[in-house]
mmCIF file of C-alpha atoms in Angstrom:
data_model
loop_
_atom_site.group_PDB
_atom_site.id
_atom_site.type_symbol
_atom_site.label_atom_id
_atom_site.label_comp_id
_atom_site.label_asym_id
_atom_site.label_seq_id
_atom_site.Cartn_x
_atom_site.Cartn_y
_atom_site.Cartn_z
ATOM 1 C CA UNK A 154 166.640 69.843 54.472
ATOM 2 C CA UNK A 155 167.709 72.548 52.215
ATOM 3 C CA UNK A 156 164.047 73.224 51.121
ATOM 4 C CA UNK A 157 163.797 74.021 54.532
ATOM 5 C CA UNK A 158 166.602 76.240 54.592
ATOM 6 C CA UNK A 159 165.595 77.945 51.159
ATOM 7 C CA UNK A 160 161.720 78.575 53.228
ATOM 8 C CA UNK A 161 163.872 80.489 56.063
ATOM 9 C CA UNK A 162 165.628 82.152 53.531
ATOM 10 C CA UNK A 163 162.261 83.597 51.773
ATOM 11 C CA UNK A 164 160.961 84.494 55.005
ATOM 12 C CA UNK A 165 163.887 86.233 56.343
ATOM 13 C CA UNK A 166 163.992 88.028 53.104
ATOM 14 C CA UNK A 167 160.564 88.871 52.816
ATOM 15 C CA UNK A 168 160.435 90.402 56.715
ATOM 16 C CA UNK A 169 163.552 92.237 55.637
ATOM 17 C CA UNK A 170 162.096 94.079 52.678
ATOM 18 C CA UNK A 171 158.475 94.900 54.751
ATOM 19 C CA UNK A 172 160.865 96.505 57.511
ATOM 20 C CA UNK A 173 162.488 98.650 54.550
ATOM 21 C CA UNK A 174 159.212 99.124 53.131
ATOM 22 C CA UNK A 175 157.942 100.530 56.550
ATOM 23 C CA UNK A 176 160.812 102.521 57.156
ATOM 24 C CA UNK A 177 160.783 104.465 54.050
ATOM 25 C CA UNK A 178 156.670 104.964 54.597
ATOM 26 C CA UNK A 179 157.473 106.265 57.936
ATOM 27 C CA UNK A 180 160.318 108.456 56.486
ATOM 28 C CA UNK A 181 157.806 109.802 53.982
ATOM 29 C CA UNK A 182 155.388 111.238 57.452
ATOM 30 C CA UNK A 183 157.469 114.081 58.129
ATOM 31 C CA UNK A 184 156.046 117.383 59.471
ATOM 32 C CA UNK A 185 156.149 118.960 56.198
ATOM 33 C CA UNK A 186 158.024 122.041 56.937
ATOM 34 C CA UNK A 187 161.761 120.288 55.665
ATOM 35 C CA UNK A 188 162.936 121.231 59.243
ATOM 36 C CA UNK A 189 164.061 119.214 62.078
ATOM 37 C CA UNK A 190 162.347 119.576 65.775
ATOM 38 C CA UNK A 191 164.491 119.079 68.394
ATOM 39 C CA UNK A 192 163.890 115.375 70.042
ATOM 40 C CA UNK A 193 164.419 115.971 73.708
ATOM 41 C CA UNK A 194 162.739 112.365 74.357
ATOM 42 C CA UNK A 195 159.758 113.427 76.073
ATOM 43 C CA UNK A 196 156.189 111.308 75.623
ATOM 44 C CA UNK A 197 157.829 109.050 72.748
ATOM 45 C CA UNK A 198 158.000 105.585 72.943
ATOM 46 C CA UNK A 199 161.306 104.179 71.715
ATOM 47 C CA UNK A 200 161.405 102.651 67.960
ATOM 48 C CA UNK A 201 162.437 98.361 69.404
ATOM 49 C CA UNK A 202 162.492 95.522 67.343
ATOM 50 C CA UNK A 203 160.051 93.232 68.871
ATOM 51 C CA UNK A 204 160.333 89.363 68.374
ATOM 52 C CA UNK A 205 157.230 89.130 65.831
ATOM 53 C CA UNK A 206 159.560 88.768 62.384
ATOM 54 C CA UNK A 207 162.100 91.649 62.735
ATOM 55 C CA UNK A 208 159.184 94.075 62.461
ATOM 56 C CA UNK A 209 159.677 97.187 63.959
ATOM 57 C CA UNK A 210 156.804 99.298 65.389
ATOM 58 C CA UNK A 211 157.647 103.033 64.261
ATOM 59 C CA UNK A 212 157.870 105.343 66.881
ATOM 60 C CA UNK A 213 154.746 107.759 68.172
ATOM 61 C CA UNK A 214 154.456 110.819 70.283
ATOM 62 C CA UNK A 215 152.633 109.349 73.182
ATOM 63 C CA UNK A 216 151.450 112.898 74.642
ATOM 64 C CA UNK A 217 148.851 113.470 71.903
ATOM 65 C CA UNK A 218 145.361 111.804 72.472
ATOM 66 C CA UNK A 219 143.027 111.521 69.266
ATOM 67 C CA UNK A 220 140.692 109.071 70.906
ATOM 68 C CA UNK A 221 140.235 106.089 73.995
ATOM 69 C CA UNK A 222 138.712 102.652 73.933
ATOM 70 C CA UNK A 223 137.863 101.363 76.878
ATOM 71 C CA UNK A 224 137.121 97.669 76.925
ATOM 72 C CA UNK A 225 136.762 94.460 79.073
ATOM 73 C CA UNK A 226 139.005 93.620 82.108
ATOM 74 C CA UNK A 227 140.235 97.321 82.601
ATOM 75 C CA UNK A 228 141.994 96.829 78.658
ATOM 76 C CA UNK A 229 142.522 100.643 77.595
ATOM 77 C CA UNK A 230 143.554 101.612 74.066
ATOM 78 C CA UNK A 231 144.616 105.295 73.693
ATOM 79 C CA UNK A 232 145.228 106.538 70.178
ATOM 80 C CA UNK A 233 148.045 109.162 69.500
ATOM 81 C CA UNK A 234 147.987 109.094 65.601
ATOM 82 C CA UNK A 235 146.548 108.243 62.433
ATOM 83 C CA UNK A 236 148.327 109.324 59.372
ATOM 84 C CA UNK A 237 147.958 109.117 56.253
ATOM 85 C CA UNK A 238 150.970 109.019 53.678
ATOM 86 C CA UNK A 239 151.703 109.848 50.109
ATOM 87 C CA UNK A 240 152.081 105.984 49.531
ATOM 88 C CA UNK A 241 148.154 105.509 49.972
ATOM 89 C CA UNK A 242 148.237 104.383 53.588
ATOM 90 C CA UNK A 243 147.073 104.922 56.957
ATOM 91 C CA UNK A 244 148.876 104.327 59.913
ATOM 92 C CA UNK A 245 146.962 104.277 63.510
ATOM 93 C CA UNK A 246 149.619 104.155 66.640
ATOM 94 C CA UNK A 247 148.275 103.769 70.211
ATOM 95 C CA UNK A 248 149.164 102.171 73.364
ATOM 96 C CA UNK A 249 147.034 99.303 74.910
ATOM 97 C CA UNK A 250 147.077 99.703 78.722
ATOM 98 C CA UNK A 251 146.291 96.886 81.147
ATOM 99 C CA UNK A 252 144.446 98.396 84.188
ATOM 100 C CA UNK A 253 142.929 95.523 85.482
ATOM 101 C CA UNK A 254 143.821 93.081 87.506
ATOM 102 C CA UNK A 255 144.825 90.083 85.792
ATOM 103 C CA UNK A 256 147.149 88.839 82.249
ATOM 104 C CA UNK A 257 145.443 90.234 79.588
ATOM 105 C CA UNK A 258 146.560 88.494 75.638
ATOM 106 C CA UNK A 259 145.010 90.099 72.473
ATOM 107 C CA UNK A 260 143.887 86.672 71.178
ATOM 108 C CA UNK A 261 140.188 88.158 70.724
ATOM 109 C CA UNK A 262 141.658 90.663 68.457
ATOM 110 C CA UNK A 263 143.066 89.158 66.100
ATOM 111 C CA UNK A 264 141.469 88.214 62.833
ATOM 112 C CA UNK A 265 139.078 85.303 62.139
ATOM 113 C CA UNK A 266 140.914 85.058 58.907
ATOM 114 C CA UNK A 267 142.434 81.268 58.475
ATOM 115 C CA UNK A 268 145.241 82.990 56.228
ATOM 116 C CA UNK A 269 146.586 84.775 58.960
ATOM 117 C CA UNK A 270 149.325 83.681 60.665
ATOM 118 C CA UNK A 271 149.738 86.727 63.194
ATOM 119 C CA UNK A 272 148.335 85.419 66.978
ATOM 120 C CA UNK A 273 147.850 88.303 69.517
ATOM 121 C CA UNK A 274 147.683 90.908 67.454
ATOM 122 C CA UNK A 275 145.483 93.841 66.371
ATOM 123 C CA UNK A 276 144.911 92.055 62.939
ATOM 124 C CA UNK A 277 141.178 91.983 63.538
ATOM 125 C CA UNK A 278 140.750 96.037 63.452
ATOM 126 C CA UNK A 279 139.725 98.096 60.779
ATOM 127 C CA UNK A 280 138.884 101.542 59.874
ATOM 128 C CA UNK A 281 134.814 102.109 58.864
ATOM 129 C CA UNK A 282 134.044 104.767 56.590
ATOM 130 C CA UNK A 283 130.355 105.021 57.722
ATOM 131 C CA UNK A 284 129.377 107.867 54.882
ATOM 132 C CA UNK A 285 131.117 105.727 52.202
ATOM 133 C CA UNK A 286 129.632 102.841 53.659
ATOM 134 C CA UNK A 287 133.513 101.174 53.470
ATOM 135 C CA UNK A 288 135.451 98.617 55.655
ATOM 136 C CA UNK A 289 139.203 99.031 55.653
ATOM 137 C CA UNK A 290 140.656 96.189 57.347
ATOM 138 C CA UNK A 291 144.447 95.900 58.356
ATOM 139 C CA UNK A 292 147.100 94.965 55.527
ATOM 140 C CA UNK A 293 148.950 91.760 55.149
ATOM 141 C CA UNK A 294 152.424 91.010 53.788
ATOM 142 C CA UNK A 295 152.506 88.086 51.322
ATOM 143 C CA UNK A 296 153.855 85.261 53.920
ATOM 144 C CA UNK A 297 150.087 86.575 55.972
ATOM 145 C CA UNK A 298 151.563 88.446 58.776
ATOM 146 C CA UNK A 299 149.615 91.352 59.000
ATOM 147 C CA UNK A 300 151.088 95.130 58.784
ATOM 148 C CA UNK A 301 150.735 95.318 62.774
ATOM 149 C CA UNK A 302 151.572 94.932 66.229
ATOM 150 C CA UNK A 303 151.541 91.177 66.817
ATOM 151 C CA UNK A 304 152.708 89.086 70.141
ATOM 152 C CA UNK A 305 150.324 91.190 72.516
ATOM 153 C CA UNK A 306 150.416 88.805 75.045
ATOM 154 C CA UNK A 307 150.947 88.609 78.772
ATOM 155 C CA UNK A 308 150.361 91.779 79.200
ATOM 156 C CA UNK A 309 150.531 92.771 83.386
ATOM 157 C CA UNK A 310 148.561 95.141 85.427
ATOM 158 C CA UNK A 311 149.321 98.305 85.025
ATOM 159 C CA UNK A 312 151.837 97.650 81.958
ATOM 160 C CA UNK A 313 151.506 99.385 79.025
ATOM 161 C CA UNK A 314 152.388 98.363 75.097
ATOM 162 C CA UNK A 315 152.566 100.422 72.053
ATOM 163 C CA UNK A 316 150.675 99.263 68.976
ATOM 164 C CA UNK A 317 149.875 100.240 65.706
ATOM 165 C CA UNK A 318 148.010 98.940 62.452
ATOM 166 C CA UNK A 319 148.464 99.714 58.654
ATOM 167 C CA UNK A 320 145.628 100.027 56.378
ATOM 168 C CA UNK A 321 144.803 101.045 52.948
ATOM 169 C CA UNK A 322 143.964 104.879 52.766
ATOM 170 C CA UNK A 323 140.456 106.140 52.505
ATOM 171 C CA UNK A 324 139.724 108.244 49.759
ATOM 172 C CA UNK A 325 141.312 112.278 50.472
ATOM 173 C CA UNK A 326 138.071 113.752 51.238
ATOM 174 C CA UNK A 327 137.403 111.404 53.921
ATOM 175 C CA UNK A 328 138.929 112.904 56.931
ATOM 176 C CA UNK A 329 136.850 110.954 59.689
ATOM 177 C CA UNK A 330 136.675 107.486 60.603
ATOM 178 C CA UNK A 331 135.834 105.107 63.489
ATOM 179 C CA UNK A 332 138.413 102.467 64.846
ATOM 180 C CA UNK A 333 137.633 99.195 65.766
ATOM 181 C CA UNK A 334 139.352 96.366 67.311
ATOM 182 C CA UNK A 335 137.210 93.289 68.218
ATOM 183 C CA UNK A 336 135.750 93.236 71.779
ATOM 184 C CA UNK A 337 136.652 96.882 72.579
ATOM 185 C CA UNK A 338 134.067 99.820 70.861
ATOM 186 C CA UNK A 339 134.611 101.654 68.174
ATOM 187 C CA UNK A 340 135.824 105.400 68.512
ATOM 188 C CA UNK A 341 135.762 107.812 65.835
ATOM 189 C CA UNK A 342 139.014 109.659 64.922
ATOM 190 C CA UNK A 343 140.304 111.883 62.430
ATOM 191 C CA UNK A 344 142.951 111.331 59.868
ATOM 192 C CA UNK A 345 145.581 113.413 59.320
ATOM 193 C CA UNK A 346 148.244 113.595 56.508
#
């Protein structure tokens, strides 16, 4: 019993110190100019601590396009962001919209990774570097939860869900990428940061 207890502990611990960890990274992606911008509320989606761990999915200015999948069943991913950070990192934020007709659950995009403990999630992307012939592929936390949204599942028609995936940073003079999640094709985007 109190091995099971001391687990609980470690995990609890462990989610507590990634959701530090990703707040201070997220701190770090400023606009650079030491100012603050007014926040008036408009086209951001609200910073929520979703039921996946304590993990919370950092908020992302929703009226900026970089690029669109478009995928099976009316699934639409729409990328806002992908920045890089001082800590060697890129972050990618989107939404995933459902605009067809029936449940739709991220199961196919996870990763095929036995390790992994994350189920409906975006674990399965990655970032290709096609000139430096390089596969990035989305970062894990040492219990195997990966650095992402997770619990994309029964997602309605017409509802929409932010999501967003951490991966190691490309080297600084690659400035273009393509995105990939499993089942959905790949878009090319450009890093900034």
């Amino acid at each position: 019993m109190s091995m099971r207890h001391t687990t609980k502990a470690r995990r609890g611990a462990a989610a507590t110190a990634l959701a530090a960890a990703l707040a201070l990274a997220m701190a770090g992606c400023g606009s650079g100019d030491g100012g603050e911008k007014p926040d008036h509320g408009a086209g951001r989606a609200s910073t929520a601590a979703k039921d996946d761990g304590g993990k919370q999915e950092p908020a992302v200015d929703t009226s900026k396009t970089i690029g669109e999948m478009k995928g099976p069943g009316g699934i639409v991913v729409t990328l806002h962001s992908a920045v890089r950070d001082d800590g060697g990192f890129v972050t990618v934020n989107g939404t995933v919209t459902n605009r067809g007709s029936q449940l739709f659950n991220a199961i196919d995009w996870r990763s095929k990774e036995t390790e992994v403990k994350s189920q409906s999630s975006v674990s399965g992307a990655s970032l290709i570097d096609e000139k430096g012939k390089k596969r990035y592929l989305v970062l894990r936390d040492t219990d195997g939860q990966c650095l992402c949204t997770t619990g994309l599942s029964g997602i309605k028609p017409n509802e929409s869900r932010p999501l967003f995936a951490q991966f190691p940073a490309p080297p600084k003079s690659v400035t273009e990428v393509d995105f990939q999640i499993p089942t959905m094709p790949s878009v090319g985007i450009t890093l900034s940061g």
